[in-house]
Coordinates of C-alpha atoms in Angstrom, one line a residue:
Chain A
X1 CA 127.8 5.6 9.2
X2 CA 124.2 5.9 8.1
X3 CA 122.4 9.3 8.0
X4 CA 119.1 7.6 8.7
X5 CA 120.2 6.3 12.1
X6 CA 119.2 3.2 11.1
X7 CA 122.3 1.1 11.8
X8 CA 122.0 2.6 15.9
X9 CA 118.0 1.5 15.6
X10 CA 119.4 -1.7 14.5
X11 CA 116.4 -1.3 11.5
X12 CA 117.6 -1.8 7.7
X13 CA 115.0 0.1 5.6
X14 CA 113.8 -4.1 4.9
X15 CA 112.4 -4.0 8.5
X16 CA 110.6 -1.0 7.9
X17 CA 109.1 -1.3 5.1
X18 CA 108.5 -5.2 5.4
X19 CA 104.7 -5.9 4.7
X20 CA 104.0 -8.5 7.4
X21 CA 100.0 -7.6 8.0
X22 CA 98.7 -6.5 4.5
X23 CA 95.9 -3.8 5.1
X24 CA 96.3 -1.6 2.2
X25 CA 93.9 1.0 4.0
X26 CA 96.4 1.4 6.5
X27 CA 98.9 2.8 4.4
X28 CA 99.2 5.7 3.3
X29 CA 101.2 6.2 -0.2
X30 CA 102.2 9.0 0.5
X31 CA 104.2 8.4 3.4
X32 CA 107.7 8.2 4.2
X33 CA 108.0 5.8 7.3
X34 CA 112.2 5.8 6.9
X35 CA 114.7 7.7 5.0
X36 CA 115.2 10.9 3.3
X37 CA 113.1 14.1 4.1
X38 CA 113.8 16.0 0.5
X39 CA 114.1 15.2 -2.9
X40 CA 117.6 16.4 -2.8
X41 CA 118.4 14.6 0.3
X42 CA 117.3 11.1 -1.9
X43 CA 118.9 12.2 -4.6
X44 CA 122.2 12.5 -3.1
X45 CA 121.5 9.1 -1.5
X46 CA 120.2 7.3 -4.6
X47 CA 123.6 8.6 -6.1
X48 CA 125.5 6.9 -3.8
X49 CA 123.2 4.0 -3.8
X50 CA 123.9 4.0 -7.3
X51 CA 128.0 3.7 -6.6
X52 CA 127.7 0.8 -4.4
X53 CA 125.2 -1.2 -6.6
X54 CA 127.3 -1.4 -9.1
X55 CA 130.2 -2.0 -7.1
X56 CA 128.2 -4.9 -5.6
X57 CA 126.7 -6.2 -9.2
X58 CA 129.8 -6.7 -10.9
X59 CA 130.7 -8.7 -7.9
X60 CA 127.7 -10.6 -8.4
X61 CA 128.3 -10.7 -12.5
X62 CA 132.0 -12.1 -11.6
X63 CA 130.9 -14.9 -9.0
X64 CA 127.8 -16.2 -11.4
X65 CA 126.1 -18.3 -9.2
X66 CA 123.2 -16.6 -8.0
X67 CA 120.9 -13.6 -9.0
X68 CA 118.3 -11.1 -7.6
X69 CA 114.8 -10.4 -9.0
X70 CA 113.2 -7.6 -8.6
X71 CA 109.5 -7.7 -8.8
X72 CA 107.2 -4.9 -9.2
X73 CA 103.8 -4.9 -9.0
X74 CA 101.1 -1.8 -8.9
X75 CA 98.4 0.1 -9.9
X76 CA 98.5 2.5 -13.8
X77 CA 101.3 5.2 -13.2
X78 CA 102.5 3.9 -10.1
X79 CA 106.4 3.8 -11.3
X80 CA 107.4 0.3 -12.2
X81 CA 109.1 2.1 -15.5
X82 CA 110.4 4.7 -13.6
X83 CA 112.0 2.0 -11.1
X84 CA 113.3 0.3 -14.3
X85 CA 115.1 3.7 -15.3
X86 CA 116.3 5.2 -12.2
X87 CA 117.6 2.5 -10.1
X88 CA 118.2 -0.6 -12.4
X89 CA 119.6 1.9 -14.8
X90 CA 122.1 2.5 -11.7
X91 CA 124.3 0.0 -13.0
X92 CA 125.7 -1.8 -16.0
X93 CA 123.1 -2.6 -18.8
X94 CA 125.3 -5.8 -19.7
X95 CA 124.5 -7.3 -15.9
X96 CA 120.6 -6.9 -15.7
X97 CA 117.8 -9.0 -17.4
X98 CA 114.5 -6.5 -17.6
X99 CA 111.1 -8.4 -18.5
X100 CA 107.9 -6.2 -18.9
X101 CA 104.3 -8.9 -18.2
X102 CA 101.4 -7.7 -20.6
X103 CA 98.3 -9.1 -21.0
X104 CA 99.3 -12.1 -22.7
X105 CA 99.6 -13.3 -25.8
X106 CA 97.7 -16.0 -27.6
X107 CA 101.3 -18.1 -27.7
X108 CA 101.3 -17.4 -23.4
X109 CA 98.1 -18.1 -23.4
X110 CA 98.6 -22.3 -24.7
X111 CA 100.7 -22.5 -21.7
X112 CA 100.6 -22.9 -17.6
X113 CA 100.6 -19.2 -16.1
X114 CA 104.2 -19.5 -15.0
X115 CA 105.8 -20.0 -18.3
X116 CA 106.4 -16.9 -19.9
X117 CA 107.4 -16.2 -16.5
X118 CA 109.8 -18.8 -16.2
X119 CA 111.4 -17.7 -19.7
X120 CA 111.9 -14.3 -18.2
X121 CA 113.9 -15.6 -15.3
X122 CA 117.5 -13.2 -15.1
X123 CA 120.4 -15.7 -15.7
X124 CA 123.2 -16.3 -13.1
X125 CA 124.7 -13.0 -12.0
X126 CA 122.1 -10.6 -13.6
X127 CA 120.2 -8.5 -11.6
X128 CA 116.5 -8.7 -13.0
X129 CA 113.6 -6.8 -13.0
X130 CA 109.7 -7.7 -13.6
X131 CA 107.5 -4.7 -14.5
X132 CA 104.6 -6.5 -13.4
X133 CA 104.8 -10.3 -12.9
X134 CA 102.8 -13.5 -12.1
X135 CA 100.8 -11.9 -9.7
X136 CA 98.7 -10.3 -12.7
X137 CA 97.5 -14.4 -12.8
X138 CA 96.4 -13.8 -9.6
X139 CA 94.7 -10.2 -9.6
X140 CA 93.4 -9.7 -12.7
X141 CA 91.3 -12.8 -12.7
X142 CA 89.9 -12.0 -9.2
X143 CA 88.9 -8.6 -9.9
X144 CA 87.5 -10.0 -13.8
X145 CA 85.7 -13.1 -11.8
X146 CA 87.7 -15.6 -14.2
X147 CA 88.5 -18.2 -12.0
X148 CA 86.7 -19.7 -8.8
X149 CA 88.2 -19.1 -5.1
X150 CA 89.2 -22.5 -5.6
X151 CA 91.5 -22.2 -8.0
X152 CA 93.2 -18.5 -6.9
X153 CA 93.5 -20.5 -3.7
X154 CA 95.4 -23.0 -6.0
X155 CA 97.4 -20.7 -7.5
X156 CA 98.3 -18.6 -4.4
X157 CA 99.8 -22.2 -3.4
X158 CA 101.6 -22.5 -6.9
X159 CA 103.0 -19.4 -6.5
X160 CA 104.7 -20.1 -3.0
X161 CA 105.9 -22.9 -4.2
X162 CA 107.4 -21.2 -7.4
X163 CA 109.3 -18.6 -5.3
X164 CA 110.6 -21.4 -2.9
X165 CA 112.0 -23.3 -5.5
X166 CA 113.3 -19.9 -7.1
X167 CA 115.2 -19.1 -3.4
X168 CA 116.3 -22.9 -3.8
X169 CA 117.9 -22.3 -7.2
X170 CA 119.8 -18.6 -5.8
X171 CA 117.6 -16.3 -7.3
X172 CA 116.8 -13.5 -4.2
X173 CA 113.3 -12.3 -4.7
X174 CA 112.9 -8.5 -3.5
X175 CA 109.0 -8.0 -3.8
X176 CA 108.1 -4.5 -4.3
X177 CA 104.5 -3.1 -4.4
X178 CA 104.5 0.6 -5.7
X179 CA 101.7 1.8 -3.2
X180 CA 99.8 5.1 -5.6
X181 CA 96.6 6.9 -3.9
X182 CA 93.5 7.4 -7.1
X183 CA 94.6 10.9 -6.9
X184 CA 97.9 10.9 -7.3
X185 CA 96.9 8.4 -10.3
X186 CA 94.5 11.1 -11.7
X187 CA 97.2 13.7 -11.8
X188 CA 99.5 10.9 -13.3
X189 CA 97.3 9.9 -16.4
X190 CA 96.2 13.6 -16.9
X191 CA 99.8 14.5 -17.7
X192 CA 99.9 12.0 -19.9
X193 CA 97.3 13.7 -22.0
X194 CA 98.2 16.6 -21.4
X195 CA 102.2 15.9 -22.8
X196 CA 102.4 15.1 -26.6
X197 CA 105.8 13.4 -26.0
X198 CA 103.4 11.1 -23.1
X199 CA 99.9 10.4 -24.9
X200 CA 101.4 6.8 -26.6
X201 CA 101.5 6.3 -22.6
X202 CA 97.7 6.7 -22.2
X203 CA 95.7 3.7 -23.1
X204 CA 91.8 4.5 -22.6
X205 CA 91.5 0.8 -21.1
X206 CA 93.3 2.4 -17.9
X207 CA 90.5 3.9 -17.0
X208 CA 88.4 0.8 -17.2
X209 CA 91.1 -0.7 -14.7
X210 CA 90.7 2.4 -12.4
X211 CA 86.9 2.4 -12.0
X212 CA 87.8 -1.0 -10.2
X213 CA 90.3 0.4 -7.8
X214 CA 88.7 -1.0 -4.3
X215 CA 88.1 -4.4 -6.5
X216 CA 92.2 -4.1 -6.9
X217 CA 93.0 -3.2 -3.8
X218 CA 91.2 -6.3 -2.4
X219 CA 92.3 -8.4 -4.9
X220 CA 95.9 -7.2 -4.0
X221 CA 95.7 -7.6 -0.2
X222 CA 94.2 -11.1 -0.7
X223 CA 97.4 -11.9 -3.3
X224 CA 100.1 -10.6 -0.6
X225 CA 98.5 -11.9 1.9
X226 CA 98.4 -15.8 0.6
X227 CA 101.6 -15.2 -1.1
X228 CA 104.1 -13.6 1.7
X229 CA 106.2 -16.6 2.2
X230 CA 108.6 -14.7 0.6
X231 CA 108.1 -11.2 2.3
X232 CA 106.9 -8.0 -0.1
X233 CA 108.0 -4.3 0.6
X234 CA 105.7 -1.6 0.8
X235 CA 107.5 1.4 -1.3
X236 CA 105.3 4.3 -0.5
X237 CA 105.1 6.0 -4.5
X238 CA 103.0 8.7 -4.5
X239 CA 106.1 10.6 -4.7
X240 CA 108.2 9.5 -7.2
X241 CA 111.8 10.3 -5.5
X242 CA 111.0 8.2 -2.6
X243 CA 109.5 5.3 -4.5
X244 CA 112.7 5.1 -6.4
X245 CA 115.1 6.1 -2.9
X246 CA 113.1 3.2 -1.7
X247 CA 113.7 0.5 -4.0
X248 CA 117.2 1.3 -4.4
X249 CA 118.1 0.5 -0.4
X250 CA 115.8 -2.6 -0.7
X251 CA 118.1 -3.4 -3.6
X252 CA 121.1 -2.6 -2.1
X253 CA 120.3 -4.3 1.3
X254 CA 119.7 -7.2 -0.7
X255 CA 122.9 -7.2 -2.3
X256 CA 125.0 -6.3 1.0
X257 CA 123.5 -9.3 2.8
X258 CA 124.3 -11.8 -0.4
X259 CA 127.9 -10.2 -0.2
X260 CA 128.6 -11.4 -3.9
X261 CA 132.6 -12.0 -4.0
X262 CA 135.2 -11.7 -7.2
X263 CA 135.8 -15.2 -7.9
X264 CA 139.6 -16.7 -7.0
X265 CA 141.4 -16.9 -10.2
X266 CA 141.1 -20.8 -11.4
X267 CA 144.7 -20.5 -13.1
X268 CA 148.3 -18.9 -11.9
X269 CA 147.9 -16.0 -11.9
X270 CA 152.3 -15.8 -11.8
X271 CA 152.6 -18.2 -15.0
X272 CA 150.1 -16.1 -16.7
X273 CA 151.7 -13.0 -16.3
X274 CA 155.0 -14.7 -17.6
X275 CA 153.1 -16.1 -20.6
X276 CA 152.1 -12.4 -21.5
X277 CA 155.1 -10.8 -20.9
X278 CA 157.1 -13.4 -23.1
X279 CA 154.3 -13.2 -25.8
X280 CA 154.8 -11.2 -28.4
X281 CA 152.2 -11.8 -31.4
X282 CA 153.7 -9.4 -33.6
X283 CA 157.3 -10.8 -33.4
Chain B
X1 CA 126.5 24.4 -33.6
X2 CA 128.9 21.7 -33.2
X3 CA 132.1 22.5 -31.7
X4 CA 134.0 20.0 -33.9
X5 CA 132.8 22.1 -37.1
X6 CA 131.9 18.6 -38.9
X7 CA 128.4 20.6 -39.4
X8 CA 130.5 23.5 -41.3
X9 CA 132.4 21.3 -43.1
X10 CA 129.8 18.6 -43.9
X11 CA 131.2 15.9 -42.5
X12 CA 129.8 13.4 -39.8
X13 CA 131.2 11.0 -37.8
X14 CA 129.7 8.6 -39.7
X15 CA 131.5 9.6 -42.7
X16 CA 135.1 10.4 -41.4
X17 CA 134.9 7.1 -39.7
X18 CA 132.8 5.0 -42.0
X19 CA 135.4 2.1 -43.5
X20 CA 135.4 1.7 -47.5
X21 CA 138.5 0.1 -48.6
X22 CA 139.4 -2.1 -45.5
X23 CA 143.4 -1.8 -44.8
X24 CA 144.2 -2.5 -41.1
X25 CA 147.4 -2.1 -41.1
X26 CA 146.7 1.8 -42.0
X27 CA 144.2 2.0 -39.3
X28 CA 146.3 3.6 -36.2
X29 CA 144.3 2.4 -33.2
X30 CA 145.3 5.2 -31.2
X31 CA 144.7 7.7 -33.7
X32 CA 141.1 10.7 -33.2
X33 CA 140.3 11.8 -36.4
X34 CA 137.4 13.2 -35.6
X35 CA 136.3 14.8 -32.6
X36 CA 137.1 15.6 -28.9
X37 CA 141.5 15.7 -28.3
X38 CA 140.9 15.5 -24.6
X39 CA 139.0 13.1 -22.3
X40 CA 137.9 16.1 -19.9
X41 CA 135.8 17.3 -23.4
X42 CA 135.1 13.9 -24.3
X43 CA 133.2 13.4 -21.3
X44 CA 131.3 16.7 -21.6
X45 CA 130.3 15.6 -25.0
X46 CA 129.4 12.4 -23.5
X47 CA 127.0 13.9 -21.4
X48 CA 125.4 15.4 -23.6
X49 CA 125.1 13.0 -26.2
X50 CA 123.6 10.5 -23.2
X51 CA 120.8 13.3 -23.0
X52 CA 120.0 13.4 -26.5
X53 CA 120.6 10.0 -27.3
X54 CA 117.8 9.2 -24.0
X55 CA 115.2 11.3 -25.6
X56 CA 115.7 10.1 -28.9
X57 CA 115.1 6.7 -27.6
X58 CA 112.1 7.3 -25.9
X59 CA 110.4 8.6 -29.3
X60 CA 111.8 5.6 -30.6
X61 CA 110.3 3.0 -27.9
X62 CA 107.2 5.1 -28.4
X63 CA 107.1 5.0 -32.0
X64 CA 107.2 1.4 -31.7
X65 CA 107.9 0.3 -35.3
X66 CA 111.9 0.0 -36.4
X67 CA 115.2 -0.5 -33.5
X68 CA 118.9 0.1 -33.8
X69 CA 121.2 -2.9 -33.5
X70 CA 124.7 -2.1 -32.5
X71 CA 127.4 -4.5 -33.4
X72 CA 130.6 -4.9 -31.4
X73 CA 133.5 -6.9 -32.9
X74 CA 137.0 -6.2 -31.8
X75 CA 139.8 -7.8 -30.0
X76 CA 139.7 -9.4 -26.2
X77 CA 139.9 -6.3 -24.2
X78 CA 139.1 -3.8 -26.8
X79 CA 136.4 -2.3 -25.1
X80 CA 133.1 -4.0 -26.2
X81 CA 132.1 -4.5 -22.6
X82 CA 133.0 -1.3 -21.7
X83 CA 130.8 0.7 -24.7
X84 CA 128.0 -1.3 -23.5
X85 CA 128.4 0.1 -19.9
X86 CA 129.7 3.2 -20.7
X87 CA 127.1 4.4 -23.8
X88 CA 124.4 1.8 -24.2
X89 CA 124.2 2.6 -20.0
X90 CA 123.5 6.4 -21.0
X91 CA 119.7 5.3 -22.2
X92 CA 116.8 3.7 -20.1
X93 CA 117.7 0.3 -19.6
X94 CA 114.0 -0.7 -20.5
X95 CA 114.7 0.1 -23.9
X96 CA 117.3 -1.9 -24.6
X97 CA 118.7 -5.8 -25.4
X98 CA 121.9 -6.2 -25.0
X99 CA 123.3 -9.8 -26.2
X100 CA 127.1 -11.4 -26.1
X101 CA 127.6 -14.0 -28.2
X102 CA 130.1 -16.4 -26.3
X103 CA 131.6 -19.8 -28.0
X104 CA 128.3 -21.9 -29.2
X105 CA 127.0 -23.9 -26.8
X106 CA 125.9 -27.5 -28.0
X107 CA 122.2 -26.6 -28.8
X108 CA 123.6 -24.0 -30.8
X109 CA 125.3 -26.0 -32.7
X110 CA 122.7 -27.9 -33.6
X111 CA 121.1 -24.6 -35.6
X112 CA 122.3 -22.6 -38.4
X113 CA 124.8 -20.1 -36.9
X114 CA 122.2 -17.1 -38.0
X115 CA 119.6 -19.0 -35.1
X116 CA 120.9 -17.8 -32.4
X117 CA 121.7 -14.3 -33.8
X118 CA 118.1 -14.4 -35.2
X119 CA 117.0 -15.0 -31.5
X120 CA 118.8 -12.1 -30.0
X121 CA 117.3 -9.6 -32.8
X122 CA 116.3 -6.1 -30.4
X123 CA 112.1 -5.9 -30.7
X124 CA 110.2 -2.9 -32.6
X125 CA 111.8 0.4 -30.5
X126 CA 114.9 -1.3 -28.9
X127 CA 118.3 -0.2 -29.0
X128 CA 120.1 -3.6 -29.7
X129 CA 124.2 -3.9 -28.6
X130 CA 126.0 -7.2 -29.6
X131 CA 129.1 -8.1 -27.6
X132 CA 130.0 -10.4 -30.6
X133 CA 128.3 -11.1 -33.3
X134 CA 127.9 -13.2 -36.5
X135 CA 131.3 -11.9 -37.8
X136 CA 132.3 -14.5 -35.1
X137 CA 130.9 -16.9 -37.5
X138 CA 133.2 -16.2 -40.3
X139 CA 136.7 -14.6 -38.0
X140 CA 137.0 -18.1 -35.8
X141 CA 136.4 -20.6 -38.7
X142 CA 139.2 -18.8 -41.3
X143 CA 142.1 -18.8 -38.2
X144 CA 141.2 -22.1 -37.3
X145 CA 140.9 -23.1 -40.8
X146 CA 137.5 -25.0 -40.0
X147 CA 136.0 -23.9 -42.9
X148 CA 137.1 -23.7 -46.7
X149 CA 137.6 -20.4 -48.8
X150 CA 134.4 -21.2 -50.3
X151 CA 132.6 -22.0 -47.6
X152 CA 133.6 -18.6 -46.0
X153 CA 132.8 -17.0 -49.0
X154 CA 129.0 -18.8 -48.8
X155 CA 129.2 -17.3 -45.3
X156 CA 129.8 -13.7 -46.7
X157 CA 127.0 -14.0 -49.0
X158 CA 124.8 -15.2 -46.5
X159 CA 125.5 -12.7 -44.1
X160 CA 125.3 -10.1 -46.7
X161 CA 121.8 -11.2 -47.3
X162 CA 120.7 -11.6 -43.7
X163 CA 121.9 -7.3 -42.9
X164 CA 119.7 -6.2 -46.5
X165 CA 116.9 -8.4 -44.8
X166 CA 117.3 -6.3 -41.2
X167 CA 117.9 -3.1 -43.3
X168 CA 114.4 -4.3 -45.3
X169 CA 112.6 -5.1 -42.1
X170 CA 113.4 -1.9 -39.8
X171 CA 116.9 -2.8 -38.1
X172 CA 119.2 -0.1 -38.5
X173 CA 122.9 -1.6 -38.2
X174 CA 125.6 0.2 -36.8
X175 CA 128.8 -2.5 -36.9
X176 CA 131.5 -0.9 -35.2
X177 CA 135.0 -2.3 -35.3
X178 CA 137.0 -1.7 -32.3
X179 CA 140.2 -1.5 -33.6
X180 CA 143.1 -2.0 -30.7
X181 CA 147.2 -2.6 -30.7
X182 CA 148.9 -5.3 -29.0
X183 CA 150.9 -3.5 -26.8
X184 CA 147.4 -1.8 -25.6
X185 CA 146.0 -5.6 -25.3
X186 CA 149.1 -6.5 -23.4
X187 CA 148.8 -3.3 -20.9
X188 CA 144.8 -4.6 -20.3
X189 CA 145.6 -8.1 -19.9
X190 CA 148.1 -7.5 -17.3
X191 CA 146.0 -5.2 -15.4
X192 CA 143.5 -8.0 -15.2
X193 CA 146.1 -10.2 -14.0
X194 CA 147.2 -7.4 -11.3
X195 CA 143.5 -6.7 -10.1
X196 CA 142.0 -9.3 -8.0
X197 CA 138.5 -7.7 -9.1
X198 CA 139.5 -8.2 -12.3
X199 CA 141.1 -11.6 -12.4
X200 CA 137.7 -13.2 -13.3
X201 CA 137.6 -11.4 -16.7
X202 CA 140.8 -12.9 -17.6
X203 CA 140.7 -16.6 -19.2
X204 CA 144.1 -18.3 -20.6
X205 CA 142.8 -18.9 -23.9
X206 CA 143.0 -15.3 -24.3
X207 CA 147.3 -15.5 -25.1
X208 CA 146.4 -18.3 -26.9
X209 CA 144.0 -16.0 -29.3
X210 CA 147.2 -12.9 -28.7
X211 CA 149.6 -15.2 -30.1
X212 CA 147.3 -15.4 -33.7
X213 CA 146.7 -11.6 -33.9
X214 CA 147.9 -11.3 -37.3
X215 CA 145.4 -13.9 -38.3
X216 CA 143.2 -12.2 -37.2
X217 CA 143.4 -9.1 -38.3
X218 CA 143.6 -11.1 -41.7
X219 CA 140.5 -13.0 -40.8
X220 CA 138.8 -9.3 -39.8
X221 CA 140.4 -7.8 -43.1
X222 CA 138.8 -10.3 -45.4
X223 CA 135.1 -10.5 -43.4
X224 CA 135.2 -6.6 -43.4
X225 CA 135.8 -6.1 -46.6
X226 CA 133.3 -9.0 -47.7
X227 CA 130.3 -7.7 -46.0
X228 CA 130.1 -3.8 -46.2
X229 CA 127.4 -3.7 -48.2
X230 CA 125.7 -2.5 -44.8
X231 CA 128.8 -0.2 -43.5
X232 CA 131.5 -0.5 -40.8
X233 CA 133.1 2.4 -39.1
X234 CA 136.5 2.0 -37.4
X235 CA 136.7 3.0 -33.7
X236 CA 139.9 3.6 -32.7
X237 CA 139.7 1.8 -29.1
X238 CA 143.3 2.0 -28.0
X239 CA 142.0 5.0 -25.7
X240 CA 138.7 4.4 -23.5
X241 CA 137.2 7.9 -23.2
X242 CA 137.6 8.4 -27.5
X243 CA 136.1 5.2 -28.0
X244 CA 133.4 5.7 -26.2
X245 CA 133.1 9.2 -27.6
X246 CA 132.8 7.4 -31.1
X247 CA 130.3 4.8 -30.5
X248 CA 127.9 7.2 -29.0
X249 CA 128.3 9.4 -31.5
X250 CA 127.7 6.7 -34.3
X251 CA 124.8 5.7 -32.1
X252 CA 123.8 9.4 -32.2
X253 CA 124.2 10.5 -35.9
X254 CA 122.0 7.2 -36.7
X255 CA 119.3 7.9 -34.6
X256 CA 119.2 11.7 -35.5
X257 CA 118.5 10.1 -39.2
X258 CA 116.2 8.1 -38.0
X259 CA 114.2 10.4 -36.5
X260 CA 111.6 8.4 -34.4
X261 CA 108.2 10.1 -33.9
X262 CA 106.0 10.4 -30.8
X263 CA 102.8 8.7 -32.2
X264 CA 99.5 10.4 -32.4
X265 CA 97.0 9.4 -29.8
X266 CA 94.8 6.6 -31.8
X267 CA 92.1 7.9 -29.1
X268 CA 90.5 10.8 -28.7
X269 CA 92.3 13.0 -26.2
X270 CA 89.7 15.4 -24.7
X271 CA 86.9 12.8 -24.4
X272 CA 89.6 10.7 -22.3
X273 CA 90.1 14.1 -20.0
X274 CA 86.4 14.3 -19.5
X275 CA 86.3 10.7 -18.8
X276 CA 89.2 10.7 -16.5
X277 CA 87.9 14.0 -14.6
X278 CA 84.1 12.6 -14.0
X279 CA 85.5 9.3 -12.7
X280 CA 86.2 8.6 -9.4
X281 CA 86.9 5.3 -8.2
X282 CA 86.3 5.9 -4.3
X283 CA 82.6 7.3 -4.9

């Protein structure tokens, strides 16, 4: 039934890729611990993915009552876009809820952390999908020395909180962080220079970011680490056709266990039929 | 060049479909005037369309400055869901803001009925799709006779002014009129009724709407004709595959027009390569 073996291992591709000791230095981005060897092989399977997501969000959509959230967090050119358009754009536009987290504005800025992030929360039955998130609030001012350990500690324990009351209220978290190697990043940011149709891509500030990359990486282990309450995947990205095969399972494990269901009709569904049938509005 | 010949014989979509004296009754819903006269070519064209209509988007995202709004009015079951899957689905889903306009909810109706329209506007380089729209505004009140003739009229004006005031600040309206017949509706309808994954889409009220068709397609007649200023094409909807065919080509000939830009790079590209080259962030 599953090509990967991974229903006889009794492992979902969640197990596997499950971050439950964050030490970034272990893993290697450009790994592949489970799943397709090939890019055809994932794109066959991110195909079929792509069948059964939908399938499974419109089941969702109909029973509107609960939602998943897809978070993505990672370093310049590590694919949270290219998640966004090749495995949220899997299924119908009308059922997901996509917020993109940039440095915030001055508005943000007069409020707590969590409130632009609030506003961004997908409604009942909508898939959504964070291209970064509130952890920013939590890396960038580490790395930038903005706030104390004090107060990351404080908002490490904000944000556990947050996601517990999210899980509370039926919004699934799936936490994915789009693991990139420097070099890998290099090649990514040259192409942007080097393609007309990607400069507008290019900002010169990313190279600022990347000249802190082992201030990032700590500042992301000590992030996952404080905030793993709710667990955080490790997709592997430095190629992009596993990153995406790899989200798309997480997603699609997610949706199987919630096992949305078509709501039962709340009227007859005979007396209905019988209304129609005798109803003719151009008699 | 284009294998309908509309290039050789000057004619768009746009302009064999664009509505200037509003006569329903001499619309046939199940009528192609233009285009495709199978669905196997439709979806071909489809395809393609989806291709061009991505890359055009992605200049337009880039470019950053102006956005397309599509608006959906029709009948239930006329399709607007399904043009928002089936067309507005073709482009990355980042790029886009999709918005259905249900019956107002209190705080709504506490605002002017432009707010919440207003609040749903698609940002600089979005494709916009309403499912609904403001024409709701002015369809709803005349069959239920909540509002006077002059009041409707006030709303005309009004909504007259508020499309010049998009046109005037970069929102490029396409308002697309899916036109459907009632023995179509009736078919849908009942195949909601038969398909317990589609029972959910089906609400009573909907006969109740049926049974006042010619009201509305008075109600649509008089708003139509009252606010073309910015036009309205008719999309014949009674078939799926050449509706969606139409819209995308709408969507298509528009953004062609448009023709959104890559933007320079405001920086300076080869002292960025030298930067990016000389820096390593693991040294």
């Amino acid at each position: 039934m599953d090509r990967y073996g991974l229903v006889m291992a009794k492992k979902s591709v969640r197990e596997v890729l499950r971050l439950d000791e964050v030490d970034l230095s272990a893993l290697d981005p450009g790994s592949r611990p489970v799943g397709p060897k090939s890019k055809k092989e994932a794109a066959e399977d991110l195909a079929a993915t792509g069948t059964e997501l939908d399938e499974l969000q419109e089941a969702l959509y109909a029973e509107n009552t609960r939602s998943v959230l897809l978070v993505l967090q990672g370093m310049d050119t590590s694919g949270k876009g290219g998640v966004v358009r090749h495995v949220v754009g899997l299924v119908n536009p009308q059922g997901v809820h996509i917020a993109s987290f940039k440095k915030p504005t001055a508005a943000e800025l007069e409020h707590h952390y969590l409130w632009r992030i609030r506003n961004a929360l997908p409604e009942k039955g909508r898939i959504g999908a964070f291209d970064r998130s509130h952890y920013e609030d939590v890396l960038v001012p580490k790395v930038e020395r903005l706030l104390s350990a004090a107060e990351l500690r404080g908002r490490y324990k904000e944000i556990n909180a947050f996601e517990r009351e999210l899980a509370d209220t039926g919004v699934t978290l799936v936490k994915c962080f789009l693991h990139i190697s420097p070099e890998v990043q290099k090649e990514r940011l040259l192409a942007r220079l080097d393609d007309p149709r990607k400069n507008w891509k290019y900002n010169p500030a990313d190279i600022d970011v990347r000249s802190k990359w082992s201030k990032y990486q700590e500042a992301y282990t000590q992030a996952l680490r404080n905030c793993s309450e709710t667990p955080w995947y490790f997709v592997p990205s430095d190629r992009k056709w596993y990153r995406n095969w790899a989200v798309s399972r997480l997603l699609l494990e997610t949706l199987r266990e919630m096992d949305p269901k078509f709501p039962e009709p709340a009227y007859d569904l005979e007396a209905e039929k019988a209304r129609l049938v005798s109803n003719d509005p151009l008699r």
